[in-house]
XYZ file of N, CA and C in Angstrom:
348
model
N -17.081 22.399 -89.965
C -15.383 22.354 -90.029
C -15.445 21.432 -89.099
N -14.154 19.995 -89.361
C -13.763 19.484 -88.111
C -13.524 20.120 -87.065
N -13.809 20.308 -85.825
C -13.091 20.507 -84.536
C -11.239 20.506 -84.572
N -10.380 21.474 -83.974
C -8.920 21.553 -84.087
C -8.594 20.481 -83.738
N -9.422 20.350 -82.032
C -8.754 19.971 -80.547
C -8.816 18.139 -80.553
N -8.350 17.570 -81.774
C -7.976 16.316 -81.392
C -7.341 16.299 -80.524
N -7.908 14.479 -79.906
C -7.216 14.486 -78.818
C -5.269 13.738 -79.044
N -4.849 14.275 -78.508
C -3.300 13.164 -79.018
C -3.489 11.999 -77.840
N -2.394 11.246 -78.647
C -1.896 10.012 -77.561
C -1.491 10.319 -76.573
N -1.603 10.198 -75.358
C -0.638 9.978 -73.812
C 0.925 9.345 -74.509
N 1.695 9.681 -74.214
C 2.759 9.611 -73.739
C 3.331 8.568 -72.755
N 4.061 7.560 -72.478
C 5.166 7.495 -71.200
C 4.084 6.532 -70.576
N 3.906 6.033 -69.680
C 2.975 5.193 -68.751
C 2.221 5.724 -68.304
N 1.151 4.725 -68.009
C -0.547 5.207 -67.548
C 0.198 5.735 -65.562
N -0.657 6.466 -66.061
C -0.364 7.207 -64.301
C -0.987 5.447 -62.884
N 0.156 5.584 -62.064
C -0.655 4.792 -61.586
C -2.087 4.946 -60.351
N -2.487 3.913 -60.436
C -3.725 4.385 -59.462
C -3.164 4.615 -57.977
N -3.672 5.440 -57.023
C -3.476 5.639 -55.425
C -3.753 4.855 -55.069
N -2.978 3.298 -54.277
C -3.950 2.896 -53.164
C -3.966 3.491 -51.918
N -5.392 3.250 -51.476
C -5.804 3.960 -49.816
C -5.169 2.720 -48.925
N -4.264 3.793 -48.278
C -3.353 2.627 -46.973
C -4.942 2.980 -45.917
N -5.243 2.009 -45.905
C -5.730 1.380 -44.996
C -5.734 0.673 -43.458
N -4.148 -0.030 -43.736
C -3.628 -1.595 -43.043
C -2.541 -0.318 -42.344
N -2.562 -0.806 -40.516
C -1.501 -0.173 -40.137
C -1.055 -1.090 -38.860
N 0.410 -0.644 -38.454
C 1.148 -1.284 -37.302
C 1.554 -0.248 -36.616
N 1.686 -0.824 -35.530
C 1.893 0.152 -34.040
C 3.382 -0.800 -33.772
N 3.873 0.757 -34.066
C 5.431 1.117 -33.844
C 5.303 1.255 -32.636
N 6.134 0.956 -31.221
C 6.834 1.657 -29.683
C 8.517 2.162 -30.442
N 8.346 3.189 -29.864
C 9.742 3.986 -29.816
C 10.072 4.894 -28.776
N 11.053 4.810 -28.936
C 11.696 6.394 -27.695
C 11.185 7.978 -28.428
N 10.893 8.399 -27.346
C 11.111 9.828 -27.423
C 11.755 10.173 -28.258
N 13.729 9.772 -28.167
C 14.542 10.321 -28.845
C 14.884 9.535 -30.160
N 13.974 8.329 -30.206
C 14.511 7.748 -31.970
C 13.026 7.789 -32.186
N 12.059 8.873 -32.336
C 10.207 9.792 -32.663
C 11.109 10.522 -32.865
N 12.026 11.421 -32.366
C 12.112 12.966 -32.981
C 13.652 12.563 -33.829
N 14.016 11.753 -34.024
C 15.269 11.740 -34.445
C 14.224 11.099 -35.772
N 13.377 10.398 -35.851
C 12.675 10.089 -37.721
C 11.933 11.444 -37.991
N 11.451 12.170 -37.361
C 10.901 13.181 -37.811
C 12.077 14.503 -38.476
N 12.814 14.032 -37.862
C 14.019 15.217 -38.021
C 14.275 14.736 -39.626
N 14.933 14.058 -39.840
C 15.231 13.191 -40.931
C 13.686 13.415 -42.289
N 13.003 12.815 -41.779
C 11.757 13.205 -41.969
C 11.629 14.679 -42.848
N 11.487 15.331 -41.607
C 11.607 16.808 -42.207
C 13.031 17.592 -43.294
N 13.454 16.996 -43.199
C 15.141 17.292 -43.789
C 14.833 16.774 -45.240
N 14.311 16.016 -45.690
C 13.908 15.694 -46.834
C 12.692 16.033 -47.606
N 12.170 16.474 -46.761
C 10.118 16.975 -46.872
C 9.455 16.188 -47.130
N 9.258 15.018 -46.228
C 8.128 14.176 -45.899
C 7.481 13.962 -45.007
N 6.559 13.671 -44.685
C 5.971 13.361 -43.299
C 6.668 12.274 -42.609
N 6.703 11.961 -40.887
C 7.321 10.886 -40.931
C 6.509 9.641 -40.820
N 5.759 9.550 -41.253
C 4.910 8.337 -41.672
C 5.354 7.707 -42.739
N 5.081 9.272 -43.645
C 5.617 8.675 -45.038
C 7.146 7.777 -45.276
N 7.971 9.203 -44.435
C 9.271 8.262 -44.427
C 9.799 7.199 -43.759
N 8.871 6.865 -42.277
C 9.010 5.498 -42.063
C 8.491 4.153 -43.011
N 7.579 4.679 -43.767
C 6.608 3.705 -44.584
C 8.257 3.481 -45.810
N 8.831 4.225 -46.092
C 9.128 3.840 -47.090
C 10.902 3.407 -46.681
N 10.980 3.605 -45.534
C 12.580 2.911 -44.830
C 11.930 1.599 -44.530
N 10.942 1.085 -44.364
C 10.923 -0.076 -44.040
C 10.606 -0.918 -45.460
N 9.953 -0.405 -46.220
C 9.430 -0.767 -47.591
C 10.682 -1.305 -48.457
N 11.254 -0.067 -48.480
C 12.425 0.224 -49.277
C 14.032 -0.366 -49.167
N 14.311 -0.227 -47.922
C 15.497 -0.257 -47.128
C 15.640 -1.928 -47.129
N 14.482 -2.385 -45.903
C 14.421 -3.730 -45.388
C 15.179 -4.447 -44.226
N 15.783 -5.387 -44.145
C 16.548 -5.764 -42.810
C 17.317 -6.845 -43.062
N 18.709 -6.207 -43.175
C 19.781 -7.817 -43.327
C 19.753 -8.711 -42.020
N 19.623 -9.915 -42.328
C 19.723 -10.460 -41.872
C 21.598 -10.390 -41.547
N 21.901 -10.936 -40.284
C 23.606 -10.932 -39.623
C 23.899 -11.710 -40.105
N 23.223 -13.049 -40.273
C 23.850 -14.787 -40.755
C 23.378 -15.330 -41.759
N 23.311 -16.121 -42.796
C 22.047 -16.666 -43.020
C 22.486 -17.956 -42.691
N 21.504 -18.557 -42.465
C 20.929 -19.892 -42.310
C 22.018 -20.703 -42.605
N 22.759 -20.699 -43.746
C 23.797 -21.425 -43.509
C 24.999 -21.374 -43.075
N 25.191 -20.020 -42.878
C 26.575 -19.839 -41.715
C 26.543 -19.907 -41.010
N 25.119 -19.611 -40.107
C 24.314 -20.630 -38.837
C 24.778 -21.665 -38.287
N 24.586 -22.664 -39.411
C 24.821 -23.850 -39.817
C 26.341 -24.721 -39.299
N 27.425 -23.611 -40.668
C 28.447 -23.885 -40.629
C 29.327 -23.453 -39.276
N 28.766 -21.926 -38.684
C 29.091 -21.526 -37.195
C 29.307 -22.608 -36.234
N 27.964 -23.483 -36.196
C 27.571 -24.250 -34.722
C 28.099 -25.876 -35.317
N 29.016 -25.731 -36.505
C 29.437 -27.236 -36.476
C 31.055 -27.107 -36.090
N 31.608 -25.508 -36.195
C 32.463 -24.805 -36.355
C 33.010 -24.968 -35.012
N 32.070 -24.483 -33.883
C 32.121 -24.568 -32.513
C 32.244 -25.775 -31.986
N 31.348 -26.934 -32.265
C 31.724 -28.423 -32.191
C 32.819 -28.676 -32.164
N 33.781 -28.642 -33.527
C 34.776 -28.937 -33.418
C 35.868 -28.253 -32.368
N 35.802 -26.856 -32.496
C 36.476 -26.677 -31.390
C 36.596 -26.956 -30.236
N 34.742 -27.342 -29.797
C 34.340 -27.775 -28.440
C 35.618 -29.240 -28.611
N 35.930 -30.249 -29.282
C 35.983 -30.942 -29.264
C 37.764 -30.944 -29.353
N 38.124 -30.449 -29.823
C 39.280 -29.883 -29.669
C 39.912 -29.542 -28.835
N 39.517 -28.611 -27.774
C 39.396 -28.283 -26.033
C 39.395 -29.942 -25.515
N 38.433 -30.409 -25.557
C 38.675 -31.592 -25.226
C 39.988 -32.756 -25.171
N 40.066 -33.059 -26.643
C 41.174 -33.470 -27.223
C 42.506 -33.001 -25.833
N 42.868 -31.260 -26.363
C 43.808 -30.635 -25.823
C 43.664 -30.523 -24.010
N 42.837 -30.660 -23.877
C 43.191 -31.089 -22.292
C 43.170 -32.419 -21.854
N 43.127 -33.772 -22.677
C 43.372 -34.938 -22.286
C 44.726 -34.777 -22.837
N 45.267 -34.736 -23.667
C 46.620 -34.445 -24.193
C 47.614 -33.867 -23.141
N 46.946 -33.045 -22.614
C 47.664 -31.899 -21.383
C 48.192 -32.688 -20.105
N 46.625 -33.190 -19.985
C 46.931 -34.301 -18.769
C 47.809 -35.755 -18.739
N 47.726 -35.587 -20.568
C 48.841 -37.212 -20.520
C 50.178 -36.330 -20.528
N 50.671 -35.895 -20.562
C 51.886 -35.350 -21.025
C 52.279 -35.034 -22.407
N 51.017 -35.400 -22.913
C 51.545 -35.221 -24.338
C 51.835 -33.351 -25.053
N 52.638 -32.706 -24.099
C 52.929 -31.006 -24.186
C 52.396 -30.373 -25.324
N 53.508 -31.269 -26.427
C 53.918 -30.336 -28.521
C 52.111 -30.857 -29.040
N 51.779 -31.688 -28.674
C 50.282 -31.927 -29.579
C 49.341 -30.863 -28.798
N 49.326 -30.987 -27.397
C 48.196 -29.940 -26.536
C 48.556 -28.741 -27.271
N 49.851 -28.170 -27.189
C 49.952 -26.864 -27.845
C 49.149 -26.473 -29.062
N 49.834 -27.981 -30.230
C 49.079 -27.392 -31.596
C 47.638 -27.487 -31.519
N 46.933 -28.182 -30.974
C 45.891 -28.406 -30.754
C 45.354 -26.916 -30.328
N 45.769 -26.713 -29.301
C 45.535 -25.034 -28.592
C 45.311 -24.063 -30.242
N 46.423 -24.294 -31.041
C 46.777 -23.133 -31.913
C 45.195 -23.436 -32.890
N 44.958 -24.822 -32.726
C 44.239 -24.834 -33.979
C 42.912 -24.016 -33.290
N 42.606 -24.200 -31.865
C 41.877 -23.747 -31.976
C 40.849 -21.919 -31.653
N 42.335 -21.500 -31.735
C 42.473 -20.223 -31.251
C 42.168 -19.896 -32.896
N 42.880 -20.541 -33.990
C 42.623 -19.700 -35.441
C 40.760 -19.960 -35.781
N 39.996 -21.353 -35.252
C 38.980 -21.463 -34.574
C 37.738 -20.373 -34.765
N 38.301 -19.548 -32.952
C 37.896 -18.932 -32.589
C 37.925 -17.944 -32.865
N 38.861 -17.674 -33.616
C 38.947 -16.399 -34.823
C 38.437 -15.884 -35.735
N 37.955 -17.430 -36.355
C 37.267 -17.379 -37.594
C 35.773 -17.012 -37.225
N 35.388 -17.354 -36.078
C 34.188 -17.530 -35.389
C 33.896 -16.244 -35.239
N 35.137 -15.265 -34.645
C 34.572 -13.905 -33.788
C 34.919 -13.212 -35.269
N 35.570 -13.339 -36.232
C 36.087 -12.341 -37.633
C 34.359 -12.178 -38.210
N 33.657 -12.769 -38.103
C 31.921 -13.134 -38.426
C 31.363 -12.248 -37.938
């Protein structure tokens, strides 16, 4: 008689092979920071090293500014410096109205730079 226990085809995706963690990074922390990491890891039932690894690999680091934004800010700062020099010369020459307009433009440029 045939064996009744035939192997059924497995469902779902195959199990992923476990990768051995054999590389390390030395990370220096204050005791306070280490305690905070351990506390957060414990709250979600993880080891501190596992928690730190997940945070580094999944969350990532966001740049404060893109290279394009840095370039634009550099150019805008140059324009503001030029306006400042023009305002100074206009003020020295007695062109008060022009000087005030230029100063207003400089203030708007500085606000744009500070908002970012």
